[in-house]
Tab-separated table of C-alpha atoms in Angstrom:
chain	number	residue	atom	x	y	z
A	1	UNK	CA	-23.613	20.995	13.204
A	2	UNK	CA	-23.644	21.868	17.120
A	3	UNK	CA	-26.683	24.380	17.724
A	4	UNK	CA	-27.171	24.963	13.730
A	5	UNK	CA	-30.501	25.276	14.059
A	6	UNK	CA	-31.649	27.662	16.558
A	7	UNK	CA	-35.677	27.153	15.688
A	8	UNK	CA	-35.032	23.759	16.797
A	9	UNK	CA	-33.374	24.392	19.979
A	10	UNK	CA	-35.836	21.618	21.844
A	11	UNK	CA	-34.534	18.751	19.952
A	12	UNK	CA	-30.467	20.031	19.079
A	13	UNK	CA	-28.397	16.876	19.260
A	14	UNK	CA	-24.974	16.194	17.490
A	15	UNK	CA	-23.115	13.146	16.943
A	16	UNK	CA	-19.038	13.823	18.612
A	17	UNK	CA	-17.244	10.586	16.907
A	18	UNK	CA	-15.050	9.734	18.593
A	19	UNK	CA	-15.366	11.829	21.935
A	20	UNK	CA	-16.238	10.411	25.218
A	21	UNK	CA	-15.616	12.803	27.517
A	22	UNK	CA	-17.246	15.198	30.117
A	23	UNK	CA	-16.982	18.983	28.385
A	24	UNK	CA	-18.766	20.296	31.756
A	25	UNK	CA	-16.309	22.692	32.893
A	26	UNK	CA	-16.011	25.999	35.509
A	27	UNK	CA	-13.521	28.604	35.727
A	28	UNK	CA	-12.119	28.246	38.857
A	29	UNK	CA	-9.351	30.860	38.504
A	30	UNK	CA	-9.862	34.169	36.016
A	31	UNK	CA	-5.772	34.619	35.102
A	32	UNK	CA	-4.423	37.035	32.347
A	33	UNK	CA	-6.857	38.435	30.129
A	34	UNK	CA	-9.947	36.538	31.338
A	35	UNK	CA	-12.213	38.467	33.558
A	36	UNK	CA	-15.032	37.669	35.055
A	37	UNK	CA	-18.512	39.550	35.535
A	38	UNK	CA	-21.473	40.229	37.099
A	39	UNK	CA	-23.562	42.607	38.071
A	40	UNK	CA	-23.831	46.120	35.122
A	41	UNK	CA	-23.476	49.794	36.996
A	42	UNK	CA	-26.049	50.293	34.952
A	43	UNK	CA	-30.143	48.729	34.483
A	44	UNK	CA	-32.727	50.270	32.186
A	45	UNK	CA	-35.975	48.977	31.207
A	46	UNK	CA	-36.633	49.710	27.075
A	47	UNK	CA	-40.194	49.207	25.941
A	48	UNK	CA	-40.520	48.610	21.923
A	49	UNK	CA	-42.283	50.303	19.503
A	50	UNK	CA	-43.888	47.695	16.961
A	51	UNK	CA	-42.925	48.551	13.211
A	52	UNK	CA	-46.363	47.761	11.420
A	53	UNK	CA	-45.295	45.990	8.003
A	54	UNK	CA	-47.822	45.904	5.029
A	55	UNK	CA	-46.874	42.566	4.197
A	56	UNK	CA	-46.298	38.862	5.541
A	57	UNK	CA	-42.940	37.601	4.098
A	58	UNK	CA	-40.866	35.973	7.534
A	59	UNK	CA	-40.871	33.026	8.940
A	60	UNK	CA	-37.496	33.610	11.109
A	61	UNK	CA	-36.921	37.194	11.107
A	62	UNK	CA	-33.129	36.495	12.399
A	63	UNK	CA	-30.808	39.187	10.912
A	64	UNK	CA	-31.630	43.391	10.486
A	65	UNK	CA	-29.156	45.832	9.059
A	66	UNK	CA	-29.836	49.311	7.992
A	67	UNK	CA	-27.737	51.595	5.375
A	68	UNK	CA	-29.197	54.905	4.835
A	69	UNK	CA	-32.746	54.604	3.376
A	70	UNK	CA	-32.430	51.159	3.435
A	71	UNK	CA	-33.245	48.085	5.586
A	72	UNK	CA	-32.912	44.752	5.037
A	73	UNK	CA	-34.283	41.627	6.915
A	74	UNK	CA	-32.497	37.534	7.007
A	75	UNK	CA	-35.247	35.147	7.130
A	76	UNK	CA	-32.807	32.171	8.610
A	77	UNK	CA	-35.608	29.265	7.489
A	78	UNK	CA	-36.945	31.970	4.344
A	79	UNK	CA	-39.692	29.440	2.024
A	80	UNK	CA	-38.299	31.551	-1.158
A	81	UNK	CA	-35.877	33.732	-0.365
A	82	UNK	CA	-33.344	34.284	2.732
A	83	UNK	CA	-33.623	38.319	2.244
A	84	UNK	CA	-35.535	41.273	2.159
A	85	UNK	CA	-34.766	45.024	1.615
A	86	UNK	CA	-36.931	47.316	2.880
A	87	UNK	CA	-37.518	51.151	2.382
A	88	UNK	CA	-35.956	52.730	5.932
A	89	UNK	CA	-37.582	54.222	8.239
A	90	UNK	CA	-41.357	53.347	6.397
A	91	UNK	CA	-40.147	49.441	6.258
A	92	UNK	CA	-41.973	49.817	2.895
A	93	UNK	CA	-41.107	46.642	1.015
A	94	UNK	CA	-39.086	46.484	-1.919
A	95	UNK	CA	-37.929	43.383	-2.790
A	96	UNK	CA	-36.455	39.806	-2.144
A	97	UNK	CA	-32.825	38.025	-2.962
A	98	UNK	CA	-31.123	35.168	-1.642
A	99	UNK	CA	-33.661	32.451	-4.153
A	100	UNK	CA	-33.760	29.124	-1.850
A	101	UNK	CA	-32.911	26.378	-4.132
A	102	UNK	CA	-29.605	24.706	-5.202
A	103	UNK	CA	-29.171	25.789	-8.810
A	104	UNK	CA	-25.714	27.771	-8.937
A	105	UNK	CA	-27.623	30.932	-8.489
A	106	UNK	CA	-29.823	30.189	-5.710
A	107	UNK	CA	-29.212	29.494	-1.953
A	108	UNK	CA	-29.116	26.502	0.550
A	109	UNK	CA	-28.734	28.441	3.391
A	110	UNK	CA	-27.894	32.082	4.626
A	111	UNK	CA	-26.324	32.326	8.366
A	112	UNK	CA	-25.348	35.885	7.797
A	113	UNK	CA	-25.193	39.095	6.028
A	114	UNK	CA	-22.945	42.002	6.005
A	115	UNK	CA	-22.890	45.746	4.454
A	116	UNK	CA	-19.584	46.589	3.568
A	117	UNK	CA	-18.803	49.631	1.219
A	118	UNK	CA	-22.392	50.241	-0.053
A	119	UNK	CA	-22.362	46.053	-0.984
A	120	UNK	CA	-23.708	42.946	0.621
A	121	UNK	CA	-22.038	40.153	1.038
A	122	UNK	CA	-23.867	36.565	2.217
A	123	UNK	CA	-22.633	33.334	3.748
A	124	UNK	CA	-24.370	30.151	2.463
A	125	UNK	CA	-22.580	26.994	4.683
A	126	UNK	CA	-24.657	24.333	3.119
A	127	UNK	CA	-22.731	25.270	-0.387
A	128	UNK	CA	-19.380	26.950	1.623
A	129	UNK	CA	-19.855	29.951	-0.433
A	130	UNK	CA	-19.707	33.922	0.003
A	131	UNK	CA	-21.768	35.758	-2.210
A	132	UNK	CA	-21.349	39.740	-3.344
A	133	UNK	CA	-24.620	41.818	-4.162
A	134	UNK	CA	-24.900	44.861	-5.282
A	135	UNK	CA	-28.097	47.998	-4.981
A	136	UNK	CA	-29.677	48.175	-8.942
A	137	UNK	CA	-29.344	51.454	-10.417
A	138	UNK	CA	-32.784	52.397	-8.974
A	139	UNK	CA	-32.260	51.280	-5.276
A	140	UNK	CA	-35.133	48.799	-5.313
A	141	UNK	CA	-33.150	45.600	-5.218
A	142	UNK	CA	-29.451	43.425	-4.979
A	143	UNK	CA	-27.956	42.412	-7.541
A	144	UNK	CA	-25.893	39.173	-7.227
A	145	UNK	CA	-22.437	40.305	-8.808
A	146	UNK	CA	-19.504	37.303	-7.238
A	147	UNK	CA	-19.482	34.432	-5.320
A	148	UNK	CA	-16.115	33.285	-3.716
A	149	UNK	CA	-16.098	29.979	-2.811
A	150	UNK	CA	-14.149	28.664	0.181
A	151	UNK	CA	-11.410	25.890	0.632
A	152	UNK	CA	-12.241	22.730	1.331
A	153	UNK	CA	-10.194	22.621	4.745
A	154	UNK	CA	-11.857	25.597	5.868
A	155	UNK	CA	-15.089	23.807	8.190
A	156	UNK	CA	-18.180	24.788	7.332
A	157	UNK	CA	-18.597	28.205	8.678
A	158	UNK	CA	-21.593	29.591	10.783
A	159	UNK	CA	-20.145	33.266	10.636
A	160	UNK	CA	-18.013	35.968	9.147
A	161	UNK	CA	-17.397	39.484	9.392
A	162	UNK	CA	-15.760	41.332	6.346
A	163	UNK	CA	-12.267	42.795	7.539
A	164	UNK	CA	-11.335	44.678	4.727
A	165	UNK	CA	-12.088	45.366	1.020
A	166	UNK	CA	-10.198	41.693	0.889
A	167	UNK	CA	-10.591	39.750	3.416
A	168	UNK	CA	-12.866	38.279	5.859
A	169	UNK	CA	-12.823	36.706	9.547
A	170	UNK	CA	-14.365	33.078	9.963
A	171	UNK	CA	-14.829	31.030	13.130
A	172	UNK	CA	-12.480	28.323	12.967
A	173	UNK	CA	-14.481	24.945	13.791
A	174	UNK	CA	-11.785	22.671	13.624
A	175	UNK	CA	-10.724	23.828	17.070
A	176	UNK	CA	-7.108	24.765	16.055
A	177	UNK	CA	-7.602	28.560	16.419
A	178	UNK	CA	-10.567	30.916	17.064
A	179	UNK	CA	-10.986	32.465	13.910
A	180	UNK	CA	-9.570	32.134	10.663
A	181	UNK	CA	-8.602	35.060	7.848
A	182	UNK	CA	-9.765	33.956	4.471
A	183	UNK	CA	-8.713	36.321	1.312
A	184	UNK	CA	-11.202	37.660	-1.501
A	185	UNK	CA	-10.302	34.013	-3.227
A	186	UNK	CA	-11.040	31.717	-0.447
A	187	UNK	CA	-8.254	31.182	0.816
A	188	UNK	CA	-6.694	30.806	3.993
A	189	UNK	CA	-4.237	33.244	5.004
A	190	UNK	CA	-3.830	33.669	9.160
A	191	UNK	CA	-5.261	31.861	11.784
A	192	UNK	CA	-6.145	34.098	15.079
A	193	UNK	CA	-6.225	33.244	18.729
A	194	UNK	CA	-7.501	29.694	20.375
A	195	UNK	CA	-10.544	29.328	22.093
A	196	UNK	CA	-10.245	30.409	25.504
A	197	UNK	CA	-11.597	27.813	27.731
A	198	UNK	CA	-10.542	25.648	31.098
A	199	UNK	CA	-10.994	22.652	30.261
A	200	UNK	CA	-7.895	21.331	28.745
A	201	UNK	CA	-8.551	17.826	28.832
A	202	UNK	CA	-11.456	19.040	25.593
A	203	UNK	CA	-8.593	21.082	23.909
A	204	UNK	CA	-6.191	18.027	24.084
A	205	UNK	CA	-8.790	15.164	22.738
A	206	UNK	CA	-11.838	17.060	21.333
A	207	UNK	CA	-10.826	19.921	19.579
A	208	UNK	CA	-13.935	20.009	17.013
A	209	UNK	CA	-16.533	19.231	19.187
A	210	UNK	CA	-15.015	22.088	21.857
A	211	UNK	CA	-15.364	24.651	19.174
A	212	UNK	CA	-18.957	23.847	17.879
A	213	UNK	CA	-19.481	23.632	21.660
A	214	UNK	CA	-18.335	27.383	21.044
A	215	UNK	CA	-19.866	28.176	18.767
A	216	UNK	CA	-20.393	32.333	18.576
A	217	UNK	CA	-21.703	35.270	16.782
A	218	UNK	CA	-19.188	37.726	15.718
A	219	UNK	CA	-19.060	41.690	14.639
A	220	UNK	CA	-16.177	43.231	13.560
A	221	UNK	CA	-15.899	47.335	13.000
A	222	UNK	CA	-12.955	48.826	10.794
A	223	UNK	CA	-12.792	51.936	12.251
A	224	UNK	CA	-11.619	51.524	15.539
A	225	UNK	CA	-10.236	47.793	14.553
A	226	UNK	CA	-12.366	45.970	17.261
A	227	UNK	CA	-13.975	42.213	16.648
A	228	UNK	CA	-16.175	41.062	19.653
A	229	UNK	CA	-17.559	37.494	19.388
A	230	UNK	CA	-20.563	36.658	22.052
A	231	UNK	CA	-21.058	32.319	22.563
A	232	UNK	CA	-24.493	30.943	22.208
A	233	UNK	CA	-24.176	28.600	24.606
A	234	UNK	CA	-22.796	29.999	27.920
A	235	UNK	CA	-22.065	33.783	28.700
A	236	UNK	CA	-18.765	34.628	27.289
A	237	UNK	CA	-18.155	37.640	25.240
A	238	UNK	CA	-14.319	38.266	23.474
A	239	UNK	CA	-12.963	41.468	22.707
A	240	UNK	CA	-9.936	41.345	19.833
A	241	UNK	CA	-8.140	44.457	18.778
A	242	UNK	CA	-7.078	43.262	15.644
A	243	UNK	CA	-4.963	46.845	15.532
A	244	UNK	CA	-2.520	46.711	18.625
A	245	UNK	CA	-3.063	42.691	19.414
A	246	UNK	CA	-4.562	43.301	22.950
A	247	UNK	CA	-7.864	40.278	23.762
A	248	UNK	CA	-9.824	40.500	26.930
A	249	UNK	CA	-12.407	37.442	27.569
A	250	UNK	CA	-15.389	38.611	30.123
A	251	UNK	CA	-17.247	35.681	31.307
A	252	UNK	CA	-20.625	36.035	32.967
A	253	UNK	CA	-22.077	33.948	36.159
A	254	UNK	CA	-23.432	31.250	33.372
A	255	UNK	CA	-19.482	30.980	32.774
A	256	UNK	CA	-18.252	28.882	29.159
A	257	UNK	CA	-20.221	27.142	27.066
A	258	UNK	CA	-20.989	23.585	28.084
A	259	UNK	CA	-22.167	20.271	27.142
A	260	UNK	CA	-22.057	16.765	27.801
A	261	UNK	CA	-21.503	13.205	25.845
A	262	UNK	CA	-24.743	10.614	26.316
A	263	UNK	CA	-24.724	8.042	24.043
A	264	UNK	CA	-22.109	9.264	21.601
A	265	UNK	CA	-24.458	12.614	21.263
A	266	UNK	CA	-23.662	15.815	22.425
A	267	UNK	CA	-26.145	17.053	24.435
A	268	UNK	CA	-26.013	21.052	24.963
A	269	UNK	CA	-26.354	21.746	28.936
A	270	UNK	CA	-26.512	25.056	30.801
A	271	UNK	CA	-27.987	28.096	28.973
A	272	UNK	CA	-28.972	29.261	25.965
A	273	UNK	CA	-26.190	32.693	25.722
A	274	UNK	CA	-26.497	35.408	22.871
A	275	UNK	CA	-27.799	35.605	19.614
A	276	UNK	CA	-26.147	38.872	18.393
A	277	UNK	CA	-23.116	41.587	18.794
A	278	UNK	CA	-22.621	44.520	17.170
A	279	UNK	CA	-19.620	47.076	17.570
A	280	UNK	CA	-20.606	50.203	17.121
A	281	UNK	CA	-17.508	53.137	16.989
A	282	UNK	CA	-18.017	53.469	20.763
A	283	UNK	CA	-19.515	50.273	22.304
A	284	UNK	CA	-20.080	46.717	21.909
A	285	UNK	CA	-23.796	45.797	22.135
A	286	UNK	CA	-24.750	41.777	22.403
A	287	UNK	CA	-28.144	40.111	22.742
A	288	UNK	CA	-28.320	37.683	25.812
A	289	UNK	CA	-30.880	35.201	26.442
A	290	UNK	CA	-29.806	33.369	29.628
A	291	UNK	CA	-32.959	30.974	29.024
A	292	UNK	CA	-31.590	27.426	30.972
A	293	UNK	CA	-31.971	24.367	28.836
A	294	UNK	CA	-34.121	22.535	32.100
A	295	UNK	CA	-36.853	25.544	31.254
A	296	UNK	CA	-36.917	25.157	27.538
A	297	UNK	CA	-37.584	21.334	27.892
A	298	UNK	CA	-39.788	21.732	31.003
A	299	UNK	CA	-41.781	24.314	29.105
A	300	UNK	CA	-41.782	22.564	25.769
A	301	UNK	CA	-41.823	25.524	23.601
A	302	UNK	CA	-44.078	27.248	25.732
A	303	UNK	CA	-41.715	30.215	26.150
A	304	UNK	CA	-41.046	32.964	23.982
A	305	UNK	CA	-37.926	32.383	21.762
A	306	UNK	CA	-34.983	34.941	21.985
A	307	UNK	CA	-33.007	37.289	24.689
A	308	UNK	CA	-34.882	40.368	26.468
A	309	UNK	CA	-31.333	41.798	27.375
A	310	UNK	CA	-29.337	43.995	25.677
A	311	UNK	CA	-25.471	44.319	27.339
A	312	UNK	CA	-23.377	46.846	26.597
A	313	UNK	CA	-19.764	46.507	26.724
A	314	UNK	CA	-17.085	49.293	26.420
A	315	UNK	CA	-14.313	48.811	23.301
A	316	UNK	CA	-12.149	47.301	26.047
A	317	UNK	CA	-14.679	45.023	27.606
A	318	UNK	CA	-15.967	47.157	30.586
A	319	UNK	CA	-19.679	46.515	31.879
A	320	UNK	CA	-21.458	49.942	30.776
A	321	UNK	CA	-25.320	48.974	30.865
A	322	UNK	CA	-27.974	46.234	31.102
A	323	UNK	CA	-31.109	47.103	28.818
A	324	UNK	CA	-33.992	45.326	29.846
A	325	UNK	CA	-36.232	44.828	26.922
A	326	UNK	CA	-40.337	44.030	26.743
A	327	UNK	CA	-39.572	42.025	23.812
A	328	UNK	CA	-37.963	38.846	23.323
A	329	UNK	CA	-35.747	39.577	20.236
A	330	UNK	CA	-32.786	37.624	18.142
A	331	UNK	CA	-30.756	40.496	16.275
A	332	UNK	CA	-30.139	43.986	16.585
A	333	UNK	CA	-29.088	47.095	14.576
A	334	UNK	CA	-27.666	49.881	16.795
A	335	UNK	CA	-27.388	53.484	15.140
A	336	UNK	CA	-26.170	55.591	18.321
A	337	UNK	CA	-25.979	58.889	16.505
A	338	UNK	CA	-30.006	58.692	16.909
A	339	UNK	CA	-30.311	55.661	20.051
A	340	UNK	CA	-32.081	53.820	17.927
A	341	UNK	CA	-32.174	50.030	18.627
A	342	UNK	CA	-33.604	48.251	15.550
A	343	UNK	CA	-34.842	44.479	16.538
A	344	UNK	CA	-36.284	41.429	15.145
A	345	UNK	CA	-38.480	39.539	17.131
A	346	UNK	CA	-39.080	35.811	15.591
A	347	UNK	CA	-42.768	35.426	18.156
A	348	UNK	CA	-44.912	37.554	16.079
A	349	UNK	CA	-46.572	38.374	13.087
A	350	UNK	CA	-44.949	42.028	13.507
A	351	UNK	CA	-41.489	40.919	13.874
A	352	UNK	CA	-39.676	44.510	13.682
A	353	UNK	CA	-39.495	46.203	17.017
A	354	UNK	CA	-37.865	49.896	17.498
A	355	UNK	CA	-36.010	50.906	20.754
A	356	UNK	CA	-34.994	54.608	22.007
A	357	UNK	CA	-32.089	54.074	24.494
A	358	UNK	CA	-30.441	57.076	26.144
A	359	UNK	CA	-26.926	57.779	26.863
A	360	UNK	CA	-24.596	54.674	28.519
């Protein structure tokens, strides 16, 4: 899978049967809904506070949400389990779910996590599965309670938001749209948008390998009806209103996602883009890297791992604010009724980092 494993960014190569092609492409007209961006009216420097944790459970702290008096923590490559819920604000630990293993019960992999209606919901790709958990009576740990699994033309997914008490919203890796609804059963139900790129030679012959080329991280908020997806590779960021049908596409100076075909491998070129979006009921916030693939192999793991900018988007895809951060972090957790930035940040031993941010 393109980019699966983001650890192992030094050594990501996938096998495109089939293609032979150039997928090196730049925008040279913005038309319609795609915009283009640079510089944010706004720059401020955030230094992190260091959340001291009492014990040593992560080896790729990837994932943070908070609900209430609760936090909970995706290890993406956990030894024995994938999560970890947390007292909030102490970060006093409480317990572990998500078992690695492959008994029906247990996990092969967790690429996400989602709070939706005081439940959590997981996505395992190795097994194609969603998984519902529930708080115990007490508070002090999930339950596993359902676990939907998905149809077998649906591509294995490295995403998903929950849309409603029914549905969810899945990349769609098989090129022919951008995402994909899937219903409480696993089924698909309505396919969404197309990915938005210039090269049209890709979209004609390589459909597949274009999408894991764009391959993104996705956030979706019920209240005001807005899904944002950020690309890892690249600097694009897409803004759906799932509630009036408008889509704007910003792309950064980095422009789409690109890679190119050596040897029947697909070789991932330019920059390493974001590795998180949240929409909040006001904002979009998305963690950007902009780390060049020529410095990760000239450095050879030398530099720190993550983005140390935060951009913040308006709900229609305006430029609001560029944090610059001390850390280098992966995910985020945004509560702006206290600007509070919760981070995790996969180079220490400390790995959850606090941020005050003011008003944008």
């Amino acid at each position: 899978m393109f980019l699966e494993d983001i650890a192992l960014k030094n050594s990501i190569l996938l096998l495109f049967l089939f293609l032979f092609i150039s997928c090196k492409t730049k925008h040279k007209e913005y038309v319609g809904n795609v915009l283009p961006y640079s510089r944010f009216p706004q720059e401020k420097e955030l230094k992190g506070e260091v959340i001291e944790l009492d014990t040593a459970l992560f080896r790729y702290p990837f994932r943070i949400r908070i609900e209430g008096d609760k936090a909970i923590v995706m290890d993406l490559h956990g030894s024995e389990h994938y999560g970890h819920l947390f007292q909030y604000p102490s970060f006093q630990y409480l317990s572990s779910f998500g078992r690695r293993g492959d008994s029906p019960t247990e996990m092969l992999s967790m690429e996400n996590f989602r709070l939706y209606n005081h439940e959590l919901w997981t996505l395992d790709a190795n097994k194609s599965e969603l998984t519902r958990l529930d708080f115990s009576s007490s508070g002090d740990s999930l339950l596993r309670e359902e676990t939907v699994t998905l149809d077998e033309d649906i591509l294995r997914p490295l995403d998903f938001a929950v849309y409603d008490e029914t549905t969810f919203v899945i990349p769609d890796y098989s090129g022919e749209s951008r995402f994909l609804k899937v219903n409480c059963k696993g089924k698909l139900i309505e396919k969404i948008g197309a990915i938005p790129t210039a090269n049209e030679k890709a979209l004609q012959e390589a459909r597949p390998a274009l999408a894991q080329a764009w391959r993104s991280f996705l956030d979706y908020n019920p209240h005001n009806g807005v899904l944002a997806a950020v690309t890892q590779l690249g600097e694009v960021v897409e803004i759906y209103n799932l509630k009036d049908s408008t889509h704007v596409v910003r792309i950064g100076e980095h422009d789409e996602p690109e890679f190119k075909v050596s040897d029947g491998y697909g070789i991932p070129m330019g920059i390493m883009g974001f590795s998180d979006v949240q929409v909040t009921d006001s904002a979009i916030y998305a963690v950007f890297h902009g780390t060049s693939f020529k410095e990760i192999a000239k450095q050879s793991g030398k530099l720190p791992d993550g983005g140390k900018y935060i951009y913040v988007f308006s709900l229609k895809g305006e430029l609001m604010c560029k944090y610059v951060l001390d850390h280098y972090i992966y995910g985020i957790w945004v509560d702006e009724a206290t600007k509070t930035i919760m981070a995790t940040d996969v180079n220490s031993d400390q790995p959850i980092v606090k941020f005050s941010f003011g008003s944008v």
